[in-house]
Short mmCIF file of C-alpha atoms in Angstrom, two decimals:
data_model
loop_
_atom_site.label_atom_id
_atom_site.label_comp_id
_atom_site.label_asym_id
_atom_site.label_seq_id
_atom_site.Cartn_x
_atom_site.Cartn_y
_atom_site.Cartn_z
CA UNK A 1 17.19 14.95 19.39
CA UNK A 2 16.20 18.04 17.41
CA UNK A 3 12.61 19.30 17.51
CA UNK A 4 10.91 21.17 14.69
CA UNK A 5 7.34 22.38 14.21
CA UNK A 6 5.83 20.64 11.20
CA UNK A 7 2.37 21.13 9.72
CA UNK A 8 0.68 17.85 8.83
CA UNK A 9 -2.22 18.99 6.71
CA UNK A 10 -5.20 16.80 6.15
CA UNK A 11 -4.89 14.44 3.19
CA UNK A 12 -7.11 11.35 3.19
CA UNK A 13 -7.87 11.53 6.88
CA UNK A 14 -4.30 11.60 8.11
CA UNK A 15 -4.50 14.91 9.96
CA UNK A 16 -2.71 14.96 13.25
CA UNK A 17 -5.88 15.71 15.18
CA UNK A 18 -6.19 11.94 14.97
CA UNK A 19 -3.56 11.91 17.70
CA UNK A 20 -3.45 15.30 19.35
CA UNK A 21 -6.49 17.33 18.36
CA UNK A 22 -4.28 19.96 16.77
CA UNK A 23 -3.33 20.86 13.23
CA UNK A 24 0.30 21.14 14.31
CA UNK A 25 2.54 18.30 15.39
CA UNK A 26 5.94 18.59 16.99
CA UNK A 27 8.26 16.73 14.66
CA UNK A 28 11.67 15.42 15.62
CA UNK A 29 14.71 13.59 14.37
CA UNK A 30 16.31 10.90 16.45
CA UNK A 31 19.76 10.81 17.95
CA UNK A 32 21.21 8.72 15.12
CA UNK A 33 20.43 11.43 12.55
CA UNK A 34 22.04 14.84 11.99
CA UNK A 35 19.98 17.92 12.75
CA UNK A 36 18.00 19.20 9.76
CA UNK A 37 19.93 21.86 7.87
CA UNK A 38 17.12 23.86 6.28
CA UNK A 39 13.39 24.16 5.72
CA UNK A 40 11.33 24.05 2.54
CA UNK A 41 7.68 24.35 1.63
CA UNK A 42 5.94 21.19 0.48
CA UNK A 43 3.46 21.67 -2.36
CA UNK A 44 1.38 18.69 -3.59
CA UNK A 45 -0.10 16.96 -1.65
CA UNK A 46 0.35 18.81 1.64
CA UNK A 47 0.61 22.55 0.89
CA UNK A 48 2.81 22.69 3.96
CA UNK A 49 5.14 25.42 5.13
CA UNK A 50 8.70 25.11 6.41
CA UNK A 51 9.20 21.36 6.52
CA UNK A 52 12.63 20.22 7.72
CA UNK A 53 15.20 19.18 5.15
CA UNK A 54 18.81 18.54 4.25
CA UNK A 55 20.87 20.29 1.60
CA UNK A 56 21.57 18.44 -1.63
CA UNK A 57 24.20 19.54 -4.13
CA UNK A 58 22.44 18.96 -7.46
CA UNK A 59 23.80 19.67 -10.91
CA UNK A 60 21.78 22.90 -10.98
CA UNK A 61 22.87 24.05 -7.54
CA UNK A 62 22.19 23.58 -3.87
CA UNK A 63 18.64 22.77 -2.79
CA UNK A 64 16.83 22.01 0.44
CA UNK A 65 15.21 18.58 0.18
CA UNK A 66 12.35 18.24 2.70
CA UNK A 67 11.14 15.12 4.44
CA UNK A 68 8.34 14.07 6.78
CA UNK A 69 9.51 14.40 10.37
CA UNK A 70 8.56 11.99 13.13
CA UNK A 71 5.61 13.47 14.99
CA UNK A 72 6.32 11.70 18.29
CA UNK A 73 9.59 10.36 19.68
CA UNK A 74 9.97 8.08 22.67
CA UNK A 75 10.08 10.08 25.91
CA UNK A 76 13.50 10.72 27.38
CA UNK A 77 14.60 7.75 29.42
CA UNK A 78 11.96 5.41 28.02
CA UNK A 79 12.84 1.75 28.52
CA UNK A 80 11.50 -0.66 25.96
CA UNK A 81 10.49 -0.78 22.31
CA UNK A 82 8.41 2.40 22.15
CA UNK A 83 6.80 2.11 18.71
CA UNK A 84 5.86 -1.52 19.36
CA UNK A 85 4.94 -1.50 23.05
CA UNK A 86 3.07 1.82 23.22
CA UNK A 87 1.01 1.41 20.04
CA UNK A 88 -0.42 -2.09 20.34
CA UNK A 89 -4.00 -3.02 19.56
CA UNK A 90 -4.81 -2.75 23.26
CA UNK A 91 -3.16 0.67 23.56
CA UNK A 92 -4.99 2.25 20.60
CA UNK A 93 -8.31 0.90 21.91
CA UNK A 94 -7.50 2.36 25.32
CA UNK A 95 -6.64 5.72 23.74
CA UNK A 96 -10.06 5.84 22.08
CA UNK A 97 -11.79 4.86 25.34
CA UNK A 98 -9.98 7.71 27.09
CA UNK A 99 -11.05 10.11 24.34
CA UNK A 100 -14.67 9.07 24.87
CA UNK A 101 -14.35 9.82 28.57
CA UNK A 102 -13.15 13.31 27.69
CA UNK A 103 -16.39 13.96 25.84
CA UNK A 104 -17.50 15.28 22.44
CA UNK A 105 -14.72 17.86 22.19
CA UNK A 106 -12.32 14.94 21.75
CA UNK A 107 -14.52 12.30 20.13
CA UNK A 108 -16.61 14.27 17.62
CA UNK A 109 -13.72 15.39 15.37
CA UNK A 110 -12.37 11.84 15.35
CA UNK A 111 -15.75 10.42 14.36
CA UNK A 112 -15.90 12.90 11.50
CA UNK A 113 -12.49 11.83 10.25
CA UNK A 114 -13.37 8.15 10.56
CA UNK A 115 -16.14 8.57 7.99
CA UNK A 116 -13.37 8.48 5.37
CA UNK A 117 -12.87 4.80 6.18
CA UNK A 118 -16.47 3.71 6.78
CA UNK A 119 -17.85 4.55 3.37
CA UNK A 120 -19.54 3.00 0.32
CA UNK A 121 -17.52 0.86 -2.10
CA UNK A 122 -15.19 2.45 -4.64
CA UNK A 123 -16.85 1.95 -8.02
CA UNK A 124 -15.30 4.18 -10.69
CA UNK A 125 -14.63 1.46 -13.27
CA UNK A 126 -17.04 1.89 -16.17
CA UNK A 127 -17.95 5.52 -15.49
CA UNK A 128 -16.09 6.82 -18.57
CA UNK A 129 -16.50 3.83 -20.88
CA UNK A 130 -19.40 1.49 -20.02
CA UNK A 131 -17.51 -1.59 -21.15
CA UNK A 132 -16.09 -3.16 -18.02
CA UNK A 133 -18.76 -1.88 -15.67
CA UNK A 134 -20.18 -4.82 -13.72
CA UNK A 135 -22.23 -5.45 -10.61
CA UNK A 136 -19.43 -6.78 -8.39
CA UNK A 137 -21.92 -8.32 -5.94
CA UNK A 138 -23.83 -10.13 -8.68
CA UNK A 139 -23.25 -13.06 -11.01
CA UNK A 140 -20.63 -11.72 -13.41
CA UNK A 141 -19.66 -12.85 -16.89
CA UNK A 142 -15.88 -12.76 -16.47
CA UNK A 143 -15.52 -11.78 -20.12
CA UNK A 144 -17.29 -8.51 -19.31
CA UNK A 145 -14.24 -7.48 -17.26
CA UNK A 146 -11.61 -5.41 -19.03
CA UNK A 147 -8.51 -7.36 -19.98
CA UNK A 148 -5.04 -5.88 -20.49
CA UNK A 149 -5.63 -5.53 -24.24
CA UNK A 150 -8.40 -3.00 -23.54
CA UNK A 151 -5.71 -0.57 -22.42
CA UNK A 152 -3.72 -1.01 -25.62
CA UNK A 153 -6.30 0.82 -27.72
CA UNK A 154 -6.20 4.53 -28.46
CA UNK A 155 -5.90 6.85 -26.68
CA UNK A 156 -4.40 4.73 -23.89
CA UNK A 157 -1.67 2.74 -25.68
CA UNK A 158 -0.50 1.16 -22.41
CA UNK A 159 2.26 -1.42 -22.52
CA UNK A 160 0.20 -3.66 -20.23
CA UNK A 161 -1.61 -4.80 -23.39
CA UNK A 162 1.50 -6.87 -24.17
CA UNK A 163 0.60 -9.35 -21.40
CA UNK A 164 -2.94 -10.09 -22.59
CA UNK A 165 -2.10 -13.46 -24.14
CA UNK A 166 -0.89 -14.78 -20.78
CA UNK A 167 -3.49 -13.15 -18.50
CA UNK A 168 -6.39 -14.86 -16.76
CA UNK A 169 -9.34 -13.06 -15.22
CA UNK A 170 -9.75 -14.63 -11.77
CA UNK A 171 -12.66 -14.68 -9.32
CA UNK A 172 -12.34 -16.06 -5.77
CA UNK A 173 -15.12 -16.54 -3.23
CA UNK A 174 -14.42 -15.02 0.21
CA UNK A 175 -16.49 -14.69 3.41
CA UNK A 176 -18.25 -11.53 4.52
CA UNK A 177 -17.00 -9.58 7.56
CA UNK A 178 -18.02 -8.86 11.14
CA UNK A 179 -18.72 -5.16 10.44
CA UNK A 180 -20.98 -6.07 7.53
CA UNK A 181 -22.92 -8.48 9.74
CA UNK A 182 -23.32 -6.10 12.68
CA UNK A 183 -23.88 -2.77 10.95
CA UNK A 184 -25.06 -3.50 7.42
CA UNK A 185 -27.44 -6.43 7.97
CA UNK A 186 -25.37 -8.80 5.84
CA UNK A 187 -26.10 -12.43 6.79
CA UNK A 188 -23.03 -14.21 8.22
CA UNK A 189 -23.43 -16.87 5.53
CA UNK A 190 -23.05 -14.28 2.75
CA UNK A 191 -19.97 -14.52 0.57
CA UNK A 192 -18.37 -12.05 -1.83
CA UNK A 193 -16.25 -12.46 -4.95
CA UNK A 194 -12.89 -10.75 -5.29
CA UNK A 195 -11.60 -10.41 -8.84
CA UNK A 196 -8.48 -9.42 -10.68
CA UNK A 197 -5.76 -10.50 -13.09
CA UNK A 198 -3.33 -13.40 -12.95
CA UNK A 199 -0.46 -12.83 -15.42
CA UNK A 200 1.70 -15.86 -16.15
CA UNK A 201 5.46 -15.32 -16.29
CA UNK A 202 8.30 -16.98 -18.13
CA UNK A 203 10.24 -17.82 -14.96
CA UNK A 204 13.02 -16.29 -12.86
CA UNK A 205 16.56 -17.63 -12.44
CA UNK A 206 17.06 -18.96 -8.92
CA UNK A 207 20.83 -18.73 -8.45
CA UNK A 208 21.44 -22.37 -9.35
CA UNK A 209 20.83 -21.86 -13.04
CA UNK A 210 17.22 -23.04 -12.93
CA UNK A 211 14.09 -21.15 -13.93
CA UNK A 212 11.45 -21.13 -11.21
CA UNK A 213 7.92 -19.71 -11.17
CA UNK A 214 7.47 -17.46 -8.13
CA UNK A 215 4.28 -15.44 -7.71
CA UNK A 216 4.29 -11.75 -6.84
CA UNK A 217 0.97 -10.62 -5.35
CA UNK A 218 0.49 -6.85 -5.70
CA UNK A 219 -2.33 -5.07 -3.86
CA UNK A 220 -3.27 -1.58 -4.99
CA UNK A 221 -3.72 1.50 -2.85
CA UNK A 222 -6.95 2.86 -1.45
CA UNK A 223 -9.36 3.65 -4.31
CA UNK A 224 -7.11 2.03 -6.95
CA UNK A 225 -9.11 -0.21 -9.29
CA UNK A 226 -7.12 -2.57 -11.50
CA UNK A 227 -9.26 -2.10 -14.60
CA UNK A 228 -10.09 1.60 -14.28
CA UNK A 229 -9.20 4.05 -17.07
CA UNK A 230 -6.44 6.62 -16.64
CA UNK A 231 -6.22 8.75 -19.78
CA UNK A 232 -2.52 9.51 -20.41
CA UNK A 233 -3.34 13.11 -21.31
CA UNK A 234 -4.25 13.59 -17.64
CA UNK A 235 -0.61 13.75 -16.64
CA UNK A 236 -0.81 15.68 -13.37
CA UNK A 237 -2.80 14.64 -10.34
CA UNK A 238 -2.87 18.26 -9.13
CA UNK A 239 -3.97 21.66 -10.37
CA UNK A 240 -2.53 24.93 -9.13
CA UNK A 241 -5.09 27.18 -7.43
CA UNK A 242 -3.70 30.66 -8.08
CA UNK A 243 -6.30 32.30 -5.85
CA UNK A 244 -5.31 30.28 -2.80
CA UNK A 245 -1.73 29.54 -3.78
CA UNK A 246 -2.33 25.82 -3.25
CA UNK A 247 -1.80 22.64 -5.22
CA UNK A 248 -5.16 20.84 -5.21
CA UNK A 249 -6.13 17.36 -6.34
CA UNK A 250 -7.44 17.53 -9.90
CA UNK A 251 -10.62 15.97 -11.27
CA UNK A 252 -10.95 14.44 -14.73
CA UNK A 253 -14.62 14.04 -15.63
CA UNK A 254 -15.16 12.24 -18.91
CA UNK A 255 -11.56 11.07 -19.34
CA UNK A 256 -10.04 9.37 -16.29
CA UNK A 257 -11.86 7.02 -13.92
CA UNK A 258 -9.06 6.53 -11.38
CA UNK A 259 -5.88 8.59 -11.61
CA UNK A 260 -2.86 6.39 -10.91
CA UNK A 261 -4.23 3.16 -12.37
CA UNK A 262 -1.96 3.59 -15.41
CA UNK A 263 1.18 3.70 -13.24
CA UNK A 264 -0.11 0.80 -11.14
CA UNK A 265 -0.52 -1.43 -14.18
CA UNK A 266 3.04 -0.61 -15.20
CA UNK A 267 4.31 -1.95 -11.85
CA UNK A 268 2.55 -5.20 -12.72
CA UNK A 269 3.92 -5.28 -16.27
CA UNK A 270 7.53 -4.71 -15.27
CA UNK A 271 7.43 -7.51 -12.70
CA UNK A 272 5.93 -9.85 -15.28
CA UNK A 273 8.50 -8.77 -17.87
CA UNK A 274 11.17 -9.87 -15.38
CA UNK A 275 9.68 -13.38 -15.42
CA UNK A 276 7.37 -13.36 -12.40
CA UNK A 277 3.84 -14.64 -12.30
CA UNK A 278 1.84 -11.65 -11.06
CA UNK A 279 -1.50 -11.61 -9.27
CA UNK A 280 -3.44 -8.45 -8.53
CA UNK A 281 -6.88 -8.51 -6.94
CA UNK A 282 -9.10 -5.51 -6.47
CA UNK A 283 -9.54 -5.30 -2.72
CA UNK A 284 -12.97 -5.95 -1.24
CA UNK A 285 -15.39 -3.12 -2.08
CA UNK A 286 -13.04 -1.77 -4.75
CA UNK A 287 -13.67 -1.81 -8.48
CA UNK A 288 -14.56 -5.25 -9.80
CA UNK A 289 -14.53 -6.96 -6.37
CA UNK A 290 -17.60 -7.40 -4.19
CA UNK A 291 -18.17 -6.50 -0.57
CA UNK A 292 -19.33 -3.47 1.37
CA UNK A 293 -16.33 -2.65 3.60
CA UNK A 294 -13.38 -0.88 1.98
CA UNK A 295 -11.08 -0.85 5.00
CA UNK A 296 -10.54 -4.17 6.81
CA UNK A 297 -6.95 -4.77 5.77
CA UNK A 298 -6.64 -7.99 7.78
CA UNK A 299 -9.47 -9.62 5.82
CA UNK A 300 -7.96 -8.23 2.63
CA UNK A 301 -4.69 -9.91 3.65
CA UNK A 302 -6.46 -13.22 4.23
CA UNK A 303 -7.95 -12.93 0.74
CA UNK A 304 -4.44 -13.33 -0.70
CA UNK A 305 -4.02 -16.72 0.92
CA UNK A 306 -7.61 -17.69 0.10
CA UNK A 307 -6.88 -16.98 -3.55
CA UNK A 308 -3.67 -19.02 -3.59
CA UNK A 309 -5.49 -21.94 -1.97
CA UNK A 310 -8.30 -21.67 -4.52
CA UNK A 311 -5.81 -21.78 -7.39
CA UNK A 312 -4.74 -25.20 -6.13
CA UNK A 313 -8.09 -26.67 -5.09
CA UNK A 314 -10.56 -24.89 -7.37
CA UNK A 315 -12.88 -24.26 -4.42
CA UNK A 316 -14.84 -21.05 -4.99
CA UNK A 317 -12.76 -20.29 -8.10
CA UNK A 318 -13.63 -19.17 -11.62
CA UNK A 319 -11.07 -18.14 -14.23
CA UNK A 320 -11.32 -16.87 -17.80
CA UNK A 321 -8.42 -17.32 -20.19
CA UNK A 322 -7.31 -15.20 -23.14
CA UNK A 323 -9.59 -17.17 -25.47
CA UNK A 324 -12.64 -16.37 -23.33
CA UNK A 325 -13.14 -19.89 -21.99
CA UNK A 326 -14.40 -19.83 -18.40
CA UNK A 327 -13.35 -22.63 -16.05
CA UNK A 328 -15.02 -23.25 -12.70
CA UNK A 329 -14.15 -25.30 -9.62
CA UNK A 330 -12.36 -28.56 -10.36
CA UNK A 331 -11.87 -27.57 -14.00
CA UNK A 332 -9.96 -24.46 -12.86
CA UNK A 333 -7.90 -26.20 -10.17
CA UNK A 334 -4.20 -26.37 -10.96
CA UNK A 335 -4.36 -24.17 -14.06
CA UNK A 336 -2.43 -21.38 -12.34
CA UNK A 337 0.70 -21.32 -10.13
CA UNK A 338 2.48 -23.32 -12.87
CA UNK A 339 1.03 -26.44 -11.29
CA UNK A 340 2.62 -25.79 -7.90
CA UNK A 341 0.89 -26.37 -4.58
CA UNK A 342 -0.38 -23.36 -2.66
CA UNK A 343 2.03 -24.05 0.21
CA UNK A 344 5.00 -24.61 -2.09
CA UNK A 345 4.94 -21.70 -4.52
CA UNK A 346 7.37 -18.92 -3.62
CA UNK A 347 5.28 -15.84 -2.77
CA UNK A 348 6.35 -12.22 -2.71
CA UNK A 349 3.54 -10.12 -1.24
CA UNK A 350 3.44 -6.40 -1.96
CA UNK A 351 1.24 -3.38 -2.16
CA UNK A 352 1.01 0.39 -2.16
CA UNK A 353 -0.49 2.61 0.55
CA UNK A 354 -3.52 0.61 1.72
CA UNK A 355 -1.95 -2.27 -0.15
CA UNK A 356 1.08 -1.93 2.13
CA UNK A 357 -1.27 -2.23 5.13
CA UNK A 358 -2.57 -5.45 3.59
CA UNK A 359 1.00 -6.62 2.98
CA UNK A 360 2.02 -5.89 6.57
CA UNK A 361 -0.90 -7.85 7.98
CA UNK A 362 -0.30 -10.72 5.56
CA UNK A 363 3.30 -11.02 6.75
CA UNK A 364 2.19 -10.99 10.41
CA UNK A 365 -0.49 -13.63 9.79
CA UNK A 366 1.97 -15.82 7.94
CA UNK A 367 4.98 -15.64 10.25
CA UNK A 368 3.77 -14.71 13.74
CA UNK A 369 0.09 -14.97 14.61
CA UNK A 370 -3.25 -15.73 12.99
CA UNK A 371 -5.41 -12.98 14.49
CA UNK A 372 -8.31 -10.88 13.17
CA UNK A 373 -7.82 -7.72 15.32
CA UNK A 374 -11.61 -7.30 15.31
CA UNK A 375 -11.97 -7.76 19.07
CA UNK A 376 -9.83 -6.86 22.06
CA UNK A 377 -7.66 -9.58 23.59
CA UNK A 378 -8.07 -12.10 20.79
CA UNK A 379 -6.22 -15.39 21.02
CA UNK A 380 -3.22 -15.81 18.76
CA UNK A 381 -3.55 -18.71 16.36
CA UNK A 382 -0.69 -20.56 14.72
CA UNK A 383 0.99 -18.66 11.87
CA UNK A 384 -0.28 -19.60 8.43
CA UNK A 385 3.07 -20.86 7.17
CA UNK A 386 2.94 -20.26 3.41
CA UNK A 387 6.21 -20.06 1.46
CA UNK A 388 6.42 -16.26 1.58
CA UNK A 389 9.83 -14.91 0.60
CA UNK A 390 9.40 -11.13 0.97
CA UNK A 391 7.16 -8.22 1.82
CA UNK A 392 7.14 -5.25 -0.57
CA UNK A 393 5.66 -1.96 0.64
CA UNK A 394 5.21 1.19 -1.46
CA UNK A 395 3.87 4.40 0.10
CA UNK A 396 4.58 2.28 3.11
CA UNK A 397 2.79 1.86 6.42
CA UNK A 398 4.91 -0.99 7.77
CA UNK A 399 6.11 1.53 10.37
CA UNK A 400 2.62 1.15 11.90
CA UNK A 401 0.45 3.57 13.80
CA UNK A 402 3.17 4.84 16.14
CA UNK A 403 4.77 6.73 13.27
CA UNK A 404 1.40 7.68 11.76
CA UNK A 405 -0.65 10.34 13.61
CA UNK A 406 -3.83 8.28 13.46
CA UNK A 407 -4.08 6.60 16.87
CA UNK A 408 -7.58 7.73 17.82
CA UNK A 409 -9.13 6.96 14.44
CA UNK A 410 -7.61 3.49 14.52
CA UNK A 411 -8.88 2.95 18.06
CA UNK A 412 -12.38 4.00 17.00
CA UNK A 413 -12.40 1.77 13.90
CA UNK A 414 -11.38 -1.29 15.90
CA UNK A 415 -13.52 -0.64 18.97
CA UNK A 416 -16.80 0.41 17.36
CA UNK A 417 -16.71 -1.10 13.86
CA UNK A 418 -14.46 -4.17 14.31
CA UNK A 419 -12.39 -2.89 11.38
CA UNK A 420 -8.57 -2.96 11.66
CA UNK A 421 -6.98 -0.61 9.16
CA UNK A 422 -3.48 0.66 9.98
CA UNK A 423 -1.17 -1.94 11.58
CA UNK A 424 -0.43 -1.59 15.26
CA UNK A 425 2.82 -2.19 17.11
CA UNK A 426 2.47 -5.96 16.91
CA UNK A 427 3.02 -5.81 13.16
CA UNK A 428 6.07 -3.52 13.39
CA UNK A 429 7.48 -5.90 15.97
CA UNK A 430 7.10 -8.80 13.53
CA UNK A 431 9.50 -7.40 10.92
CA UNK A 432 12.50 -9.47 12.17
CA UNK A 433 10.51 -12.56 11.14
CA UNK A 434 10.12 -11.39 7.55
CA UNK A 435 12.61 -13.12 5.21
CA UNK A 436 13.10 -9.91 3.19
CA UNK A 437 11.61 -6.43 3.09
CA UNK A 438 11.44 -3.65 0.50
CA UNK A 439 10.23 -0.14 1.31
CA UNK A 440 9.56 2.52 -1.31
CA UNK A 441 8.21 5.98 -0.55
CA UNK A 442 8.23 9.68 -1.22
CA UNK A 443 10.34 11.81 1.09
CA UNK A 444 7.40 14.00 2.12
CA UNK A 445 4.90 11.16 2.37
CA UNK A 446 2.07 12.25 4.68
CA UNK A 447 1.59 8.68 5.91
CA UNK A 448 4.26 8.99 8.59
CA UNK A 449 7.76 10.03 9.53
CA UNK A 450 10.61 8.96 7.28
CA UNK A 451 12.42 7.68 10.36
CA UNK A 452 9.70 5.04 10.56
CA UNK A 453 11.09 3.54 7.35
CA UNK A 454 14.55 3.55 8.91
CA UNK A 455 13.12 1.77 11.95
CA UNK A 456 11.58 -0.94 9.76
CA UNK A 457 14.82 -1.29 7.82
CA UNK A 458 16.84 -1.68 11.01
CA UNK A 459 14.51 -4.42 12.21
CA UNK A 460 14.91 -6.42 9.00
CA UNK A 461 17.16 -9.44 9.38
CA UNK A 462 17.23 -10.63 5.77
CA UNK A 463 17.56 -8.99 2.38
CA UNK A 464 16.31 -5.41 2.64
CA UNK A 465 16.13 -2.14 0.73
CA UNK A 466 14.67 1.35 1.01
CA UNK A 467 14.16 3.36 -2.17
CA UNK A 468 13.06 6.98 -1.76
CA UNK A 469 12.12 9.68 -4.25
CA UNK A 470 11.52 13.41 -4.09
CA UNK A 471 7.78 13.12 -4.05
CA UNK A 472 4.58 12.74 -2.00
CA UNK A 473 2.67 9.73 -0.71
CA UNK A 474 1.10 8.11 -3.77
CA UNK A 475 3.29 5.57 -5.57
CA UNK A 476 2.28 7.01 -8.94
CA UNK A 477 2.40 10.74 -8.20
CA UNK A 478 6.12 11.54 -8.00
CA UNK A 479 6.56 12.02 -11.76
CA UNK A 480 7.50 9.58 -14.55
CA UNK A 481 11.22 9.33 -13.77
CA UNK A 482 10.68 8.75 -10.07
CA UNK A 483 7.89 6.23 -10.64
CA UNK A 484 10.10 4.33 -13.09
CA UNK A 485 12.86 4.34 -10.47
CA UNK A 486 10.58 2.75 -7.87
CA UNK A 487 9.31 0.20 -10.40
CA UNK A 488 12.85 -0.76 -11.37
CA UNK A 489 13.98 -1.03 -7.74
CA UNK A 490 11.11 -3.40 -6.95
CA UNK A 491 12.09 -5.59 -9.89
CA UNK A 492 15.75 -5.63 -8.84
CA UNK A 493 14.81 -6.48 -5.26
CA UNK A 494 12.38 -9.23 -6.28
CA UNK A 495 14.93 -10.86 -8.58
CA UNK A 496 17.56 -10.71 -5.82
CA UNK A 497 15.16 -12.46 -3.43
CA UNK A 498 14.64 -15.38 -5.80
CA UNK A 499 18.30 -15.46 -6.81
CA UNK A 500 19.32 -15.77 -3.15
CA UNK A 501 21.56 -12.71 -3.18
CA UNK A 502 23.01 -11.28 0.02
CA UNK A 503 22.30 -7.72 -1.07
CA UNK A 504 20.28 -6.01 -3.77
CA UNK A 505 22.37 -4.76 -6.71
CA UNK A 506 22.10 -0.99 -6.98
CA UNK A 507 20.32 -0.48 -3.65
CA UNK A 508 20.97 2.82 -1.87
CA UNK A 509 23.52 2.88 0.95
CA UNK A 510 22.88 5.01 4.03
CA UNK A 511 23.51 5.05 7.76
CA UNK A 512 21.23 7.84 8.94
CA UNK A 513 18.29 9.98 7.92
CA UNK A 514 20.32 12.59 6.07
CA UNK A 515 22.02 9.96 3.92
CA UNK A 516 18.66 8.34 3.20
CA UNK A 517 17.16 11.67 2.10
CA UNK A 518 20.15 12.37 -0.15
CA UNK A 519 19.94 8.88 -1.70
CA UNK A 520 16.84 9.95 -3.65
CA UNK A 521 17.48 10.61 -7.34
CA UNK A 522 17.86 14.35 -8.04
CA UNK A 523 14.45 14.50 -9.72
CA UNK A 524 11.66 16.63 -8.26
CA UNK A 525 7.95 15.93 -8.39
CA UNK A 526 6.75 18.69 -10.71
CA UNK A 527 4.97 20.90 -8.17
CA UNK A 528 8.21 20.96 -6.17
CA UNK A 529 10.71 21.93 -8.84
CA UNK A 530 13.01 24.07 -6.78
CA UNK A 531 12.18 27.60 -7.85
CA UNK A 532 11.58 29.26 -4.52
CA UNK A 533 12.86 26.34 -2.42
#
């Protein structure tokens, strides 16, 4: 292996002090991959110096293309499946217990970082334009929620408006959580309502010449709100700070409620354009959905299956159609899913960033073990057994906590708050059970080493694809061409799943890390255009 010093600077709580207590991590490449050939600075969103890279011969010359190195490789001579066996739920809890024994010098910085994940609900929708602002924990008129056509008006002119005539506003009742009961005085009997859009599709060809009606469930990233405004004039998520020489996250008071919601809605539109029914729900404590905990990704995964069940039975369901008619309970049962049963409809479950955490847990619950991860040593219930055909992960965390320098924070969240966030080794170990897997990410994604994506890919036993771009973590932040590339790859993959193809047309081919890095289109995220690289 080759070792390189890599700075993992602190975006969204992912600083490496979560594992080591230091701002520097020792990054490595594994034996299957060639040694890095060069180093390059990474601008947005890490402002990092001298990240490892490989040379690419672009049309405008030779450039060093950086990537996120693996912060921790298996020790020499290790026997076993390191990233599964050494990063289980039990192991991350034990790591936090050991940190507590070391005293405040270890535990206090971790507690400070954990505040990022134990926080009030995200509620930006309606802060620029009051239409669409609701009380998500109250009794809501579903027609007060923004529909796709809202985003077709000036100055937004989003293509998502095209789907309005086939979109339903949906509301599903879900139970409250252990953390809410213990820490926030929420009665165990309390329920919340999660809300979003269900967009009906025209059908997808299944390989036998028939049109079928699969459902793609897409879960947004942390802080993404389905119906939040993103003004298209706010093109960049960053602003250059000339005084510090850094690329800082921009703010857009009075114009944009949540940057990235525009790109997210385009992922939904393109999947629907390809014929898929598409469901997106704001996660608990995000946007138009109720709840007080933003971070329990296992409960957020269960909400997917709760919603699909409700579409069949009508239990706890309200829906509002394009004409404004609201249907409740039995009257709403069977209106969605093209009349299919919840256990029969072909499901593709996907998400970005936190949505990929939700996706990973949903796949584990469905194929391996029904488990909450709220307590140590929980029993493993029978897998849920829905007709899930694929997991789709953007800004992916399927690689789990072993590739993400967040062990102590995860141990704290689970041990003290009963909140599982990032998947542990059990989930990475479940990937061979997934029927198909798609991974999309930026090369210098701060969420974990790029070799983690290779590890997930190698574990896949069915249809699989990795699509990478020259960009950072967020699925909407790599620039229009790169975002369109990821959107188009997801559509191609999803169609191939339903068609029953043995491989995905146009998918990148690679055998090691260097080839994966060089498979990215030769398009740079704007802060990284190669002057000075």
